[in-house]
mmCIF file of C-alpha atoms and ligand atoms in Angstrom:
data_model
loop_
_atom_site.group_PDB
_atom_site.id
_atom_site.type_symbol
_atom_site.label_atom_id
_atom_site.label_comp_id
_atom_site.label_asym_id
_atom_site.label_seq_id
_atom_site.Cartn_x
_atom_site.Cartn_y
_atom_site.Cartn_z
ATOM 1 C CA ILE A 1282 -0.022 0.164 0.285
ATOM 2 C CA ILE A 1283 1.680 3.680 -0.785
ATOM 3 C CA ASP A 1284 -0.426 6.382 0.727
ATOM 4 C CA GLY A 1285 1.554 9.567 -0.536
ATOM 5 C CA LEU A 1286 4.908 9.131 -0.341
ATOM 6 C CA ARG A 1287 4.561 6.293 2.510
ATOM 7 C CA VAL A 1288 4.662 2.907 1.920
ATOM 8 C CA MET A 1289 2.253 1.333 4.489
ATOM 9 C CA ASN A 1290 3.349 -2.440 5.010
ATOM 10 C CA LEU A 1291 0.272 -4.834 6.063
ATOM 11 C CA VAL A 1292 1.805 -8.258 7.824
ATOM 12 C CA ALA A 1293 -0.457 -11.090 8.931
ATOM 13 C CA LEU A 1294 0.846 -11.585 12.861
ATOM 14 C CA PRO A 1295 -0.223 -15.315 13.697
ATOM 15 C CA ALA A 1296 -1.667 -16.270 17.317
ATOM 16 C CA PHE A 1297 -3.032 -19.153 19.336
ATOM 17 C CA SER A 1298 -3.748 -21.984 16.320
ATOM 18 C CA ASP A 1299 -5.204 -20.202 13.682
ATOM 19 C CA ASN A 1300 -5.523 -16.911 14.505
ATOM 20 C CA TYR A 1301 -4.011 -13.946 12.404
ATOM 21 C CA ILE A 1302 -3.404 -10.712 14.227
ATOM 22 C CA TRP A 1303 -3.471 -7.746 11.442
ATOM 23 C CA MET A 1304 -0.400 -5.432 11.304
ATOM 24 C CA LEU A 1305 -0.415 -2.117 9.471
ATOM 25 C CA HIS A 1306 2.806 0.391 9.630
ATOM 26 C CA ASP A 1307 5.207 2.561 7.960
ATOM 27 C CA ASP A 1308 7.795 1.444 9.536
ATOM 28 C CA ARG A 1309 8.000 3.953 12.104
ATOM 29 C CA GLN A 1310 4.353 3.172 13.531
ATOM 30 C CA ALA A 1311 1.564 0.513 13.792
ATOM 31 C CA ILE A 1312 -2.155 -0.349 13.646
ATOM 32 C CA VAL A 1313 -2.759 -3.666 14.898
ATOM 33 C CA VAL A 1314 -6.379 -5.411 14.641
ATOM 34 C CA ASP A 1315 -8.384 -7.723 16.883
ATOM 35 C CA PRO A 1316 -5.044 -8.334 19.128
ATOM 36 C CA GLY A 1317 -5.899 -11.924 20.799
ATOM 37 C CA ASP A 1318 -2.678 -11.822 22.389
ATOM 38 C CA ALA A 1319 -0.120 -8.904 23.154
ATOM 39 C CA ALA A 1320 2.643 -11.346 22.842
ATOM 40 C CA PRO A 1321 3.103 -11.086 18.502
ATOM 41 C CA VAL A 1322 1.954 -7.856 18.668
ATOM 42 C CA LEU A 1323 4.841 -6.744 21.572
ATOM 43 C CA ALA A 1324 7.419 -8.364 19.331
ATOM 44 C CA ALA A 1325 6.818 -7.652 15.916
ATOM 45 C CA LEU A 1326 7.046 -3.569 17.390
ATOM 46 C CA ASP A 1327 10.243 -4.296 19.448
ATOM 47 C CA ALA A 1328 11.753 -6.323 16.418
ATOM 48 C CA GLN A 1329 11.123 -3.447 13.990
ATOM 49 C CA GLY A 1330 11.206 -0.404 16.910
ATOM 50 C CA LEU A 1331 7.544 0.349 16.147
ATOM 51 C CA ALA A 1332 5.562 2.378 18.224
ATOM 52 C CA LEU A 1333 1.961 1.382 18.301
ATOM 53 C CA SER A 1334 -0.509 3.919 16.821
ATOM 54 C CA ALA A 1335 -4.305 2.942 17.210
ATOM 55 C CA ILE A 1336 -5.945 -0.938 18.010
ATOM 56 C CA LEU A 1337 -9.105 -1.710 15.709
ATOM 57 C CA VAL A 1338 -11.714 -4.014 17.247
ATOM 58 C CA THR A 1339 -14.163 -6.261 15.571
ATOM 59 C CA HIS A 1340 -16.287 -7.582 17.760
ATOM 60 C CA HIS A 1341 -15.887 -9.055 21.443
ATOM 61 C CA HIS A 1342 -15.002 -12.611 21.463
ATOM 62 C CA PRO A 1343 -11.486 -13.087 23.674
ATOM 63 C CA ASP A 1344 -8.973 -14.494 20.228
ATOM 64 C CA HIS A 1345 -9.543 -10.574 19.449
ATOM 65 C CA VAL A 1346 -9.570 -8.765 22.406
ATOM 66 C CA GLY A 1347 -7.722 -10.635 24.973
ATOM 67 C CA GLY A 1348 -4.552 -9.081 24.373
ATOM 68 C CA LEU A 1349 -5.799 -5.170 24.837
ATOM 69 C CA ALA A 1350 -4.418 -5.155 28.776
ATOM 70 C CA GLY A 1351 -0.833 -6.205 27.916
ATOM 71 C CA LEU A 1352 -0.955 -3.551 25.040
ATOM 72 C CA ARG A 1353 -2.343 -0.499 26.542
ATOM 73 C CA HIS A 1354 1.001 0.706 28.062
ATOM 74 C CA ARG A 1355 2.428 0.796 24.752
ATOM 75 C CA LEU A 1356 -0.363 2.128 22.739
ATOM 76 C CA GLU A 1357 -0.156 6.198 21.814
ATOM 77 C CA GLY A 1358 -3.649 6.475 20.858
ATOM 78 C CA PRO A 1359 -7.388 5.108 20.270
ATOM 79 C CA VAL A 1360 -8.926 1.357 20.725
ATOM 80 C CA TYR A 1361 -12.093 1.422 18.260
ATOM 81 C CA GLY A 1362 -14.180 -0.859 18.872
ATOM 82 C CA PRO A 1363 -17.860 -1.767 18.105
ATOM 83 C CA ALA A 1364 -20.501 0.087 19.865
ATOM 84 C CA ARG A 1365 -23.070 -1.922 20.654
ATOM 85 C CA GLU A 1366 -20.650 -4.695 21.943
ATOM 86 C CA ALA A 1367 -19.045 -4.876 25.320
ATOM 87 C CA ILE A 1368 -15.326 -5.318 24.880
ATOM 88 C CA PRO A 1369 -12.530 -4.306 27.691
ATOM 89 C CA THR A 1370 -12.888 -0.149 27.904
ATOM 90 C CA PRO A 1371 -12.114 2.531 27.143
ATOM 91 C CA PHE A 1372 -12.376 2.399 23.337
ATOM 92 C CA THR A 1373 -14.036 5.272 21.088
ATOM 93 C CA PRO A 1374 -16.929 3.422 19.932
ATOM 94 C CA LEU A 1375 -18.327 3.041 16.328
ATOM 95 C CA THR A 1376 -20.809 1.802 14.309
ATOM 96 C CA ASP A 1377 -22.470 1.369 10.493
ATOM 97 C CA GLY A 1378 -20.995 5.076 8.610
ATOM 98 C CA ASP A 1379 -18.638 6.088 11.518
ATOM 99 C CA THR A 1380 -15.066 6.663 10.521
ATOM 100 C CA ALA A 1381 -12.041 5.300 12.870
ATOM 101 C CA SER A 1382 -8.230 7.653 11.819
ATOM 102 C CA ALA A 1383 -5.229 6.389 12.393
ATOM 103 C CA LEU A 1384 -1.954 6.795 11.083
ATOM 104 C CA GLY A 1385 -3.318 9.459 8.514
ATOM 105 C CA LEU A 1386 -5.841 6.762 7.389
ATOM 106 C CA ASN A 1387 -9.281 7.087 7.547
ATOM 107 C CA PHE A 1388 -11.061 3.521 7.651
ATOM 108 C CA GLN A 1389 -15.730 3.053 6.870
ATOM 109 C CA VAL A 1390 -17.132 1.527 9.446
ATOM 110 C CA ILE A 1391 -19.532 -1.362 7.975
ATOM 111 C CA ASP A 1392 -21.751 -2.878 10.427
ATOM 112 C CA VAL A 1393 -22.013 -7.175 9.639
ATOM 113 C CA PRO A 1394 -23.687 -8.420 12.169
ATOM 114 C CA GLY A 1395 -23.878 -12.078 12.306
ATOM 115 C CA HIS A 1396 -21.155 -14.097 14.189
ATOM 116 C CA THR A 1397 -21.506 -11.481 16.751
ATOM 117 C CA ALA A 1398 -25.195 -9.053 16.729
ATOM 118 C CA GLY A 1399 -22.453 -6.052 17.327
ATOM 119 C CA HIS A 1400 -19.693 -7.195 14.988
ATOM 120 C CA ILE A 1401 -17.816 -4.251 12.697
ATOM 121 C CA ALA A 1402 -15.828 -4.538 9.995
ATOM 122 C CA TYR A 1403 -12.937 -1.896 8.993
ATOM 123 C CA PHE A 1404 -12.563 -0.469 5.294
ATOM 124 C CA LEU A 1405 -9.787 1.042 3.981
ATOM 125 C CA PRO A 1406 -10.279 3.477 0.633
ATOM 126 C CA PRO A 1407 -7.480 3.633 -2.099
ATOM 127 C CA SER A 1408 -5.790 6.435 -1.107
ATOM 128 C CA ARG A 1409 -5.089 7.404 -5.214
ATOM 129 C CA GLU A 1410 -5.928 5.899 -7.884
ATOM 130 C CA GLY A 1411 -4.760 2.177 -8.545
ATOM 131 C CA GLN A 1412 -3.960 1.045 -5.023
ATOM 132 C CA ALA A 1413 -6.047 -1.907 -3.937
ATOM 133 C CA PRO A 1414 -8.889 -1.297 -1.088
ATOM 134 C CA VAL A 1415 -8.274 -3.526 2.328
ATOM 135 C CA LEU A 1416 -11.184 -4.833 4.150
ATOM 136 C CA PHE A 1417 -10.338 -6.079 8.251
ATOM 137 C CA CYS A 1418 -13.492 -8.341 8.179
ATOM 138 C CA GLY A 1419 -12.775 -10.446 11.488
ATOM 139 C CA ASP A 1420 -14.906 -12.916 12.072
ATOM 140 C CA THR A 1421 -17.787 -12.395 9.143
ATOM 141 C CA LEU A 1422 -15.955 -13.112 6.082
ATOM 142 C CA PHE A 1423 -13.436 -16.330 5.693
ATOM 143 C CA SER A 1424 -12.045 -17.124 2.555
ATOM 144 C CA GLY A 1425 -13.714 -19.796 1.009
ATOM 145 C CA GLY A 1426 -16.417 -19.558 3.994
ATOM 146 C CA CYS A 1427 -17.646 -17.385 6.956
ATOM 147 C CA GLY A 1428 -18.161 -16.548 10.600
ATOM 148 C CA ARG A 1429 -20.221 -19.385 12.800
ATOM 149 C CA LEU A 1430 -24.038 -17.599 13.766
ATOM 150 C CA PHE A 1431 -23.281 -17.472 17.744
ATOM 151 C CA GLU A 1432 -25.503 -14.206 18.203
ATOM 152 C CA GLY A 1433 -27.241 -13.530 14.930
ATOM 153 C CA THR A 1434 -29.963 -14.979 12.316
ATOM 154 C CA PRO A 1435 -28.717 -16.793 8.396
ATOM 155 C CA ALA A 1436 -30.873 -13.532 7.431
ATOM 156 C CA GLN A 1437 -28.063 -10.984 9.149
ATOM 157 C CA MET A 1438 -25.038 -12.679 7.609
ATOM 158 C CA HIS A 1439 -26.987 -12.904 4.301
ATOM 159 C CA GLN A 1440 -26.829 -9.420 4.318
ATOM 160 C CA SER A 1441 -23.703 -8.456 5.580
ATOM 161 C CA LEU A 1442 -22.189 -10.392 3.582
ATOM 162 C CA GLY A 1443 -23.882 -8.779 0.739
ATOM 163 C CA ARG A 1444 -22.677 -5.682 1.426
ATOM 164 C CA LEU A 1445 -18.857 -6.816 2.086
ATOM 165 C CA ALA A 1446 -19.637 -8.482 -1.877
ATOM 166 C CA ALA A 1447 -20.853 -4.416 -3.146
ATOM 167 C CA LEU A 1448 -17.221 -3.219 -1.863
ATOM 168 C CA PRO A 1449 -14.284 -3.160 -5.351
ATOM 169 C CA GLY A 1450 -13.159 -6.609 -6.593
ATOM 170 C CA ALA A 1451 -9.745 -5.782 -5.626
ATOM 171 C CA THR A 1452 -10.244 -5.075 -2.224
ATOM 172 C CA ARG A 1453 -7.482 -7.071 -0.014
ATOM 173 C CA VAL A 1454 -9.948 -9.479 2.393
ATOM 174 C CA CYS A 1455 -8.128 -9.452 5.988
ATOM 175 C CA CYS A 1456 -9.694 -12.526 7.949
ATOM 176 C CA ALA A 1457 -9.246 -13.444 11.328
ATOM 177 C CA HIS A 1458 -8.503 -16.995 10.624
ATOM 178 C CA GLU A 1459 -6.631 -19.388 8.670
ATOM 179 C CA TYR A 1460 -9.489 -21.667 7.763
ATOM 180 C CA THR A 1461 -9.005 -21.161 3.967
ATOM 181 C CA GLU A 1462 -8.407 -24.724 3.195
ATOM 182 C CA SER A 1463 -11.416 -27.082 5.176
ATOM 183 C CA ASN A 1464 -13.804 -24.384 4.438
ATOM 184 C CA LEU A 1465 -12.656 -25.014 0.584
ATOM 185 C CA ARG A 1466 -13.610 -28.726 0.970
ATOM 186 C CA PHE A 1467 -16.933 -27.736 1.690
ATOM 187 C CA ALA A 1468 -17.069 -25.617 -0.768
ATOM 188 C CA GLN A 1469 -15.934 -28.195 -3.475
ATOM 189 C CA ALA A 1470 -18.338 -30.419 -2.093
ATOM 190 C CA VAL A 1471 -21.419 -27.778 -2.534
ATOM 191 C CA GLU A 1472 -19.586 -26.699 -5.848
ATOM 192 C CA PRO A 1473 -18.059 -29.517 -7.640
ATOM 193 C CA GLY A 1474 -18.113 -28.285 -11.075
ATOM 194 C CA ASN A 1475 -16.470 -24.488 -10.377
ATOM 195 C CA GLY A 1476 -12.998 -24.431 -12.048
ATOM 196 C CA ALA A 1477 -11.951 -21.174 -10.450
ATOM 197 C CA LEU A 1478 -13.075 -23.024 -7.400
ATOM 198 C CA ALA A 1479 -10.430 -25.827 -8.439
ATOM 199 C CA ASP A 1480 -7.574 -23.797 -8.876
ATOM 200 C CA TYR A 1481 -7.952 -21.548 -5.871
ATOM 201 C CA THR A 1482 -7.939 -24.704 -3.804
ATOM 202 C CA ALA A 1483 -4.779 -26.098 -5.763
ATOM 203 C CA THR A 1484 -3.047 -22.683 -4.754
ATOM 204 C CA CYS A 1485 -3.926 -22.576 -0.863
ATOM 205 C CA ARG A 1486 -3.053 -25.778 -0.810
ATOM 206 C CA GLN A 1487 0.640 -25.286 -1.889
ATOM 207 C CA LEU A 1488 0.882 -21.845 0.465
ATOM 208 C CA ARG A 1489 -0.101 -24.230 3.566
ATOM 209 C CA ALA A 1490 2.312 -26.380 2.245
ATOM 210 C CA ASN A 1491 5.469 -23.839 2.315
ATOM 211 C CA GLY A 1492 3.772 -22.541 5.214
ATOM 212 C CA GLN A 1493 2.658 -19.285 3.569
ATOM 213 C CA PRO A 1494 -1.440 -17.747 5.193
ATOM 214 C CA THR A 1495 -3.487 -18.117 1.689
ATOM 215 C CA LEU A 1496 -4.123 -14.412 2.951
ATOM 216 C CA PRO A 1497 -5.565 -11.880 2.207
ATOM 217 C CA SER A 1498 -8.091 -13.082 -0.193
ATOM 218 C CA SER A 1499 -9.780 -10.672 -2.688
ATOM 219 C CA ILE A 1500 -13.149 -9.499 -2.480
ATOM 220 C CA ALA A 1501 -13.547 -11.058 -6.396
ATOM 221 C CA THR A 1502 -11.723 -14.255 -5.326
ATOM 222 C CA GLU A 1503 -14.604 -14.891 -2.753
ATOM 223 C CA LEU A 1504 -17.810 -14.081 -5.337
ATOM 224 C CA ALA A 1505 -15.803 -16.749 -7.561
ATOM 225 C CA ILE A 1506 -15.549 -19.476 -4.566
ATOM 226 C CA ASN A 1507 -17.380 -18.543 -2.147
ATOM 227 C CA PRO A 1508 -20.410 -20.459 -1.503
ATOM 228 C CA PHE A 1509 -21.914 -17.974 0.967
ATOM 229 C CA MET A 1510 -20.866 -15.202 -1.245
ATOM 230 C CA ARG A 1511 -22.635 -17.092 -4.194
ATOM 231 C CA CYS A 1512 -25.902 -17.977 -3.141
ATOM 232 C CA ASP A 1513 -27.355 -17.367 -6.650
ATOM 233 C CA ALA A 1514 -25.541 -20.351 -7.923
ATOM 234 C CA PRO A 1515 -27.665 -23.182 -9.328
ATOM 235 C CA ASP A 1516 -24.985 -25.596 -7.142
ATOM 236 C CA VAL A 1517 -25.218 -23.613 -4.228
ATOM 237 C CA ILE A 1518 -29.243 -23.226 -4.495
ATOM 238 C CA SER A 1519 -29.329 -27.147 -5.117
ATOM 239 C CA ALA A 1520 -27.005 -28.417 -2.231
ATOM 240 C CA ALA A 1521 -29.204 -26.066 -0.057
ATOM 241 C CA ARG A 1522 -32.204 -27.517 -1.059
ATOM 242 C CA THR A 1523 -30.613 -31.079 -0.785
ATOM 243 C CA ARG A 1524 -29.909 -30.131 2.851
ATOM 244 C CA GLY A 1525 -33.437 -29.192 4.084
ATOM 245 C CA ALA A 1526 -33.871 -24.698 2.876
ATOM 246 C CA ALA A 1527 -36.593 -23.611 1.507
ATOM 247 C CA ASP A 1528 -37.306 -22.316 -1.662
ATOM 248 C CA GLY A 1529 -37.156 -18.541 -2.635
ATOM 249 C CA SER A 1530 -37.179 -17.561 1.171
ATOM 250 C CA GLY A 1531 -33.745 -15.714 1.045
ATOM 251 C CA ALA A 1532 -33.330 -16.480 4.925
HETATM 252 ZN ZN1 ZN B 3026 -14.870 -14.688 16.549
HETATM 253 FE FE1 FE B 3027 -12.255 -15.493 15.760
#
């Protein structure tokens, strides 16, 4: 990402068994997203001599907020979080249409209920022509899948995924978990004839074999391969019917 004369680096810090804590930094200052654990963030800050300028939180689950207490002493700016969820205080509460500002970047907040009732996502539009936007979507959209419905309804999740589907295709999708390979096994069972899905599965398998993240994905990729973003595809509809979905409810 290039913002004016600054180069912004986008890094996935592995945490726990399959979480990613996303970090954006300009070699001096950093923003982190959903720090479930302080240790990998502190290690990354120290290794590169970075200041911590802001924290973005998408939802209240412990694997996304557990590191807040251990990062406060290093934090030089705000914690942003979902207004409708109880996350460790103090934080700046945000809802749909609000802006989270840090490092001179303005993140647009999108309400995406479903996984949790107050889950939000952060969308960073490109700062100039030809740049890819960035999306931090927490546990709402995963590559090849979506988050489990702990607090929301299928209709809410469907609407939330629809809002993310409307973002530019080039948007880099930064999900909070490496669930891609198991999601793609399900996706292939749903759409065995999807050639883009077969190709993407092979690419992801290779990345994981090399110890690399499969993320970020992109909105265009998810529209091509993710059954939860493809509810109009004939194979997705027939797979849902096989499992007992009613016709035409959209819910
Ligand atoms: Zn979660
Ligand atoms: Fe999570």
